[in-house]
PDB file of C-alpha atoms in Angstrom:
ATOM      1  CA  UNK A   1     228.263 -82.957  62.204  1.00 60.00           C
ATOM      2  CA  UNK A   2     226.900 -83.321  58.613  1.00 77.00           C
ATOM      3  CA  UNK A   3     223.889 -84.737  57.656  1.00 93.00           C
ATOM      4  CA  UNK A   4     225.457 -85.329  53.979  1.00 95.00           C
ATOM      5  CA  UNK A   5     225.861 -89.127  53.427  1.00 94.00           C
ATOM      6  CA  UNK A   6     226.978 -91.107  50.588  1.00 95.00           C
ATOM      7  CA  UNK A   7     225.088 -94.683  50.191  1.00 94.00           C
ATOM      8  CA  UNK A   8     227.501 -97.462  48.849  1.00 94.00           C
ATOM      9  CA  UNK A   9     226.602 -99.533  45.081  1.00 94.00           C
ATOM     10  CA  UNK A  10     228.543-101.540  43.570  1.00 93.00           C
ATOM     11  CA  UNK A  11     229.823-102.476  39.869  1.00 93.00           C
ATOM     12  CA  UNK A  12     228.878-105.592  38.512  1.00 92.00           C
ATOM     13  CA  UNK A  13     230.932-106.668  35.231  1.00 93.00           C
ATOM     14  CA  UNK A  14     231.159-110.001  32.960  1.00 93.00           C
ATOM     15  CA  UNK A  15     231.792-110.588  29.449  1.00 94.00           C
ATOM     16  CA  UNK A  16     227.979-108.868  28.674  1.00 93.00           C
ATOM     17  CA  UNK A  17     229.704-105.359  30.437  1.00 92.00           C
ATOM     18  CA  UNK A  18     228.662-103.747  33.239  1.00 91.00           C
ATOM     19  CA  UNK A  19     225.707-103.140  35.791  1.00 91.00           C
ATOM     20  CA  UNK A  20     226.062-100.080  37.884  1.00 91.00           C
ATOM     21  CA  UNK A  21     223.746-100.444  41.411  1.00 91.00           C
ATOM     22  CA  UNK A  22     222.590 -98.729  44.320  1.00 93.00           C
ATOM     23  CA  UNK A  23     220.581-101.228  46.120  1.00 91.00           C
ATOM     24  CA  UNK A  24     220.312 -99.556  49.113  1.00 91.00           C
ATOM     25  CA  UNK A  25     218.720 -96.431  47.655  1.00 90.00           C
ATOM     26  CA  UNK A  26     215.352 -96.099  47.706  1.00 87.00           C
ATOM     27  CA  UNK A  27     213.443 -93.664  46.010  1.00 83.00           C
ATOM     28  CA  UNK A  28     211.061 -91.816  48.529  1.00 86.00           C
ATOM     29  CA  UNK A  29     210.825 -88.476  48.493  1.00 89.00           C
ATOM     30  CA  UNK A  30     212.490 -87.996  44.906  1.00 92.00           C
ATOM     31  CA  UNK A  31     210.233 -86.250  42.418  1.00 93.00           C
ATOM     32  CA  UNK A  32     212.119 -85.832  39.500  1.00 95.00           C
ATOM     33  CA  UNK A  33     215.150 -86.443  37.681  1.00 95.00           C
ATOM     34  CA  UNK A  34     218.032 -84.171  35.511  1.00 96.00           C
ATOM     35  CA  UNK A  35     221.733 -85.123  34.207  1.00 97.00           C
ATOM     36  CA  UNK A  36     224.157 -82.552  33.948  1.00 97.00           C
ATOM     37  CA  UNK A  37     227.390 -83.318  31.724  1.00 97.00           C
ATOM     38  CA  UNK A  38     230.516 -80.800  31.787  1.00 96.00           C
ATOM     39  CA  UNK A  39     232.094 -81.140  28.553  1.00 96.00           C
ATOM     40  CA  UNK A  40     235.070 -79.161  30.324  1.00 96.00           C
ATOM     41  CA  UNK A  41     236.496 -79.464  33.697  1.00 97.00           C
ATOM     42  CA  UNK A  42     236.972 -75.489  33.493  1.00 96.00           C
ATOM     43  CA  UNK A  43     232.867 -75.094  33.792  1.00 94.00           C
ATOM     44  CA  UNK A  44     231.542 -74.258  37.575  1.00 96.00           C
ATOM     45  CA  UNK A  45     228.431 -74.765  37.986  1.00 95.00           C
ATOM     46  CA  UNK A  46     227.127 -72.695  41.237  1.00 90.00           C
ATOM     47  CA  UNK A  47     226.153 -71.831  43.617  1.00 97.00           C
ATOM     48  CA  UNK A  48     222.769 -72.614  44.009  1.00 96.00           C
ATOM     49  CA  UNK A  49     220.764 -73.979  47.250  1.00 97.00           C
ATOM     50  CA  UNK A  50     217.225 -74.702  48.193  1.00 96.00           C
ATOM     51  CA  UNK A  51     216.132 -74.545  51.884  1.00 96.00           C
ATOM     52  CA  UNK A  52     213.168 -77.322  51.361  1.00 96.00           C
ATOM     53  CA  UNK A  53     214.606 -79.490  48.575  1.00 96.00           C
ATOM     54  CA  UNK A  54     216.459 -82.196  48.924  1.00 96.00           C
ATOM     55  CA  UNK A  55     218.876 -84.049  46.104  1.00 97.00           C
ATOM     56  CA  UNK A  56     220.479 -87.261  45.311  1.00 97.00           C
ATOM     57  CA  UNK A  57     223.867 -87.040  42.903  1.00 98.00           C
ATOM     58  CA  UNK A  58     225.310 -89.966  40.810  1.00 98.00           C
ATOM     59  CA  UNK A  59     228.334 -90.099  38.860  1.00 98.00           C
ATOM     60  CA  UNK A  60     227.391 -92.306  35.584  1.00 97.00           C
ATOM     61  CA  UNK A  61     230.799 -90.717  33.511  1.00 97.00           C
ATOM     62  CA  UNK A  62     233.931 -89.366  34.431  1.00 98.00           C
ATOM     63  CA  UNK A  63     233.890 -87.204  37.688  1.00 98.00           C
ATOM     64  CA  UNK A  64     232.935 -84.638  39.768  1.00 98.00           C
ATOM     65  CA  UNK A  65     233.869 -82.655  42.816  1.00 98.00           C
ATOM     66  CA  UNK A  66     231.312 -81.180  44.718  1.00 98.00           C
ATOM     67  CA  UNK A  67     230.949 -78.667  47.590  1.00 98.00           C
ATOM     68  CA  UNK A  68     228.115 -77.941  49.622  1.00 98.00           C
ATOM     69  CA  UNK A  69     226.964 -74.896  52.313  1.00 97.00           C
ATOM     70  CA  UNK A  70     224.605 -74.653  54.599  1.00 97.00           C
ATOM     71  CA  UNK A  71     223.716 -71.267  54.742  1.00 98.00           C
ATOM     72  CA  UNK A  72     223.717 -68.997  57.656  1.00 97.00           C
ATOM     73  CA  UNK A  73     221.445 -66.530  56.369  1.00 97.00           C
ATOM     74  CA  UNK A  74     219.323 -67.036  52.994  1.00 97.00           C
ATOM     75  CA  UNK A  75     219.007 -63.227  52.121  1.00 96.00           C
ATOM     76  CA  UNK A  76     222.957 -62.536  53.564  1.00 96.00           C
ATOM     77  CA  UNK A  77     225.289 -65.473  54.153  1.00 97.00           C
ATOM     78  CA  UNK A  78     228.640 -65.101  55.526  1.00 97.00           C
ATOM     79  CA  UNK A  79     231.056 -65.711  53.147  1.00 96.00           C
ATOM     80  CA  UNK A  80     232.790 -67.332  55.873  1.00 96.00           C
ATOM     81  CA  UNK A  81     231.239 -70.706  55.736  1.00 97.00           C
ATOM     82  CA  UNK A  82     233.730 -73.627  54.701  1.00 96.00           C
ATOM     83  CA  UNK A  83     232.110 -76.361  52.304  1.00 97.00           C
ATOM     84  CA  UNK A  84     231.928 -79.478  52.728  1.00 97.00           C
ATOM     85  CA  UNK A  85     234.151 -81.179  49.689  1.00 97.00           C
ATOM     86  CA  UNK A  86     233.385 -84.590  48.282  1.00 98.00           C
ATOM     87  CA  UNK A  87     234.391 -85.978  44.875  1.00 98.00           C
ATOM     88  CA  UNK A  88     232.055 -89.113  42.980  1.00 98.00           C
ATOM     89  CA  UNK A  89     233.528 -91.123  39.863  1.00 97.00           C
ATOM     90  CA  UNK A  90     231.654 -93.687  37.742  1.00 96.00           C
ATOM     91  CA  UNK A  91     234.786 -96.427  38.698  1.00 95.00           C
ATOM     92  CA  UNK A  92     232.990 -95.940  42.234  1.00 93.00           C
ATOM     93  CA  UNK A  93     229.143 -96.480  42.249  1.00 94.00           C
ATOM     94  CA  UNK A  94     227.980 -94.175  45.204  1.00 96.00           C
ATOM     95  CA  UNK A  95     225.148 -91.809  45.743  1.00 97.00           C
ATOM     96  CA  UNK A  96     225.516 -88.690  47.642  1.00 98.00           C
ATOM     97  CA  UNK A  97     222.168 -87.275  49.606  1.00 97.00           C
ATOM     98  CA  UNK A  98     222.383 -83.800  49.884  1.00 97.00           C
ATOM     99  CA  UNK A  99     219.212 -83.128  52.631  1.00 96.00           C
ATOM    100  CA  UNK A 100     217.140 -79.980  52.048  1.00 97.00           C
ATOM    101  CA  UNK A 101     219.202 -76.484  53.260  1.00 97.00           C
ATOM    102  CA  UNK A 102     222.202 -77.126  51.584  1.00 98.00           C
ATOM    103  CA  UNK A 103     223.760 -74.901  48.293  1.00 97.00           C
ATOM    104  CA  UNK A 104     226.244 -76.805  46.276  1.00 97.00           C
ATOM    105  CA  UNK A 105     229.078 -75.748  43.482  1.00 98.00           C
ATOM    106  CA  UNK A 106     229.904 -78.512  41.449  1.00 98.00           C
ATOM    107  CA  UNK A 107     232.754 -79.162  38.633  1.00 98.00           C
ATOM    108  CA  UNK A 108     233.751 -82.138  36.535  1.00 98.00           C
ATOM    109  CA  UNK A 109     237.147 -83.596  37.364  1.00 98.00           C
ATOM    110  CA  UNK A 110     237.281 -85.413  33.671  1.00 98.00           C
ATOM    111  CA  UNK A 111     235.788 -84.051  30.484  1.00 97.00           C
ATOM    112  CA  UNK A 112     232.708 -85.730  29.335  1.00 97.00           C
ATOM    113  CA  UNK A 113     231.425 -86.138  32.744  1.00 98.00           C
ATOM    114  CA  UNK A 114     228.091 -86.500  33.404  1.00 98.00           C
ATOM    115  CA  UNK A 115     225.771 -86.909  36.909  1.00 98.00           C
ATOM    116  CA  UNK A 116     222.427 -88.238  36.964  1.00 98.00           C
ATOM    117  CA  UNK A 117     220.567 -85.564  39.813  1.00 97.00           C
ATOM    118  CA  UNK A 118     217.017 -86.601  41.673  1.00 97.00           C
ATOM    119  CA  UNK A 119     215.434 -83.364  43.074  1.00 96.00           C
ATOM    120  CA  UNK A 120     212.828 -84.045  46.159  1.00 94.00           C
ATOM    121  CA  UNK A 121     210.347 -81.029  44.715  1.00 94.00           C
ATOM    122  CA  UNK A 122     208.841 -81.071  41.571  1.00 92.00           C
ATOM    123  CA  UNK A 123     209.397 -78.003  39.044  1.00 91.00           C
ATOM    124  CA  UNK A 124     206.684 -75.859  39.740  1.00 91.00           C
ATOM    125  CA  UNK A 125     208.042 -76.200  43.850  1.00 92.00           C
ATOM    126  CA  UNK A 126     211.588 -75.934  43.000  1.00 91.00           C
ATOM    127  CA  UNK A 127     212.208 -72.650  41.270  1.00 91.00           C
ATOM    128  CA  UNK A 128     210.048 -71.007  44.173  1.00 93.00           C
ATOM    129  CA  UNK A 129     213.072 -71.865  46.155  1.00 94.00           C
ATOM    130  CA  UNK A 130     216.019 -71.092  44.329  1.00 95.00           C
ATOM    131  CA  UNK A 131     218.878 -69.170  45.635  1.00 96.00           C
ATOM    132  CA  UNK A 132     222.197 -68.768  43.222  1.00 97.00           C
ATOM    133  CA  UNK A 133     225.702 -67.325  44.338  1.00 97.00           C
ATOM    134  CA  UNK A 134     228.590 -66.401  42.674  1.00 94.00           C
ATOM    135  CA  UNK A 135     231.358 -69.307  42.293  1.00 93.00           C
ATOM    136  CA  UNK A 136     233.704 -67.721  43.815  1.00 94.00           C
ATOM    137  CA  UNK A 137     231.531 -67.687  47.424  1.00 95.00           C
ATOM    138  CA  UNK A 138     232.808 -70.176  49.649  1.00 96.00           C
ATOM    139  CA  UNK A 139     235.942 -71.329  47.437  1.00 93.00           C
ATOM    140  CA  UNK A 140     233.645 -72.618  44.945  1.00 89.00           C
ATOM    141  CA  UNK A 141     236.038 -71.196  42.039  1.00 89.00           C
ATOM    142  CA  UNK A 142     238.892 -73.159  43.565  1.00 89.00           C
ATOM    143  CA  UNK A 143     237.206 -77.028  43.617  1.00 91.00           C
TER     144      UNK A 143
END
């Protein structure tokens, strides 16, 4: 069973617009903070994993489908391993937290999408556990 869980918001809209939440998400344990936008829904962005960080993804445009591994071996994984497949709009305000040991492929399902990431390691920790593999491992080509 996964450990991959998505935490419920909500949209809140009147005549001022709207107010995008995730009450229930609290911040411990995130470090920093990036947003990715895919101007095309051709671009794949992955594979890459981290054994000891952990992330938080949030849909603020458009949409995305994601898939995520857990690796077998670091240095050798099968190519075997089926992904876990789960899909975030902006019309739905959820966050998906990805724990540490996970690599994900991710593509936009509408041009002009963008996702808001939190990583649990700062910079200097991150890319000292970086591991990248070809989208086309795992299926990630076909998302």
């Amino acid at each position: 069973m996964s450990d991959i869980r998505i935490v419920q918001g909500g949209i809140f809209r009147d005549h001022r617009g709207e107010l995008m939440h995730v009450n229930d998400f609290h911040l411990e344990g995130a470090h920093r903070y990036y947003i990715i936008k895919h101007d095309s829904t051709e671009v794949i962005r992955g594979w890459h994993g981290h054994q000891h960080e952990g992330k938080w993804f949030q849909c603020l445009q458009g949409g995305f489908r994601l898939a995520f591994v857990r690796p077998d071996n670091w240095e050798n994984p099968s190519p075997d391993l089926q992904p876990e497949i789960f899909t975030l709009t902006a019309a739905r305000s959820e966050l998906l937290c990805l724990p540490p040991g996970y690599a994900n492929c991710i593509r936009a399902t509408e041009p002009d999408s963008i996702l808001l990431v939190f990583s649990g390691k700062v910079l200097e920790e991150a890319v000292h556990d970086s591991w990248r593999w070809e989208p086309s491992m795992w299926g990630g080509d076909r998302l």
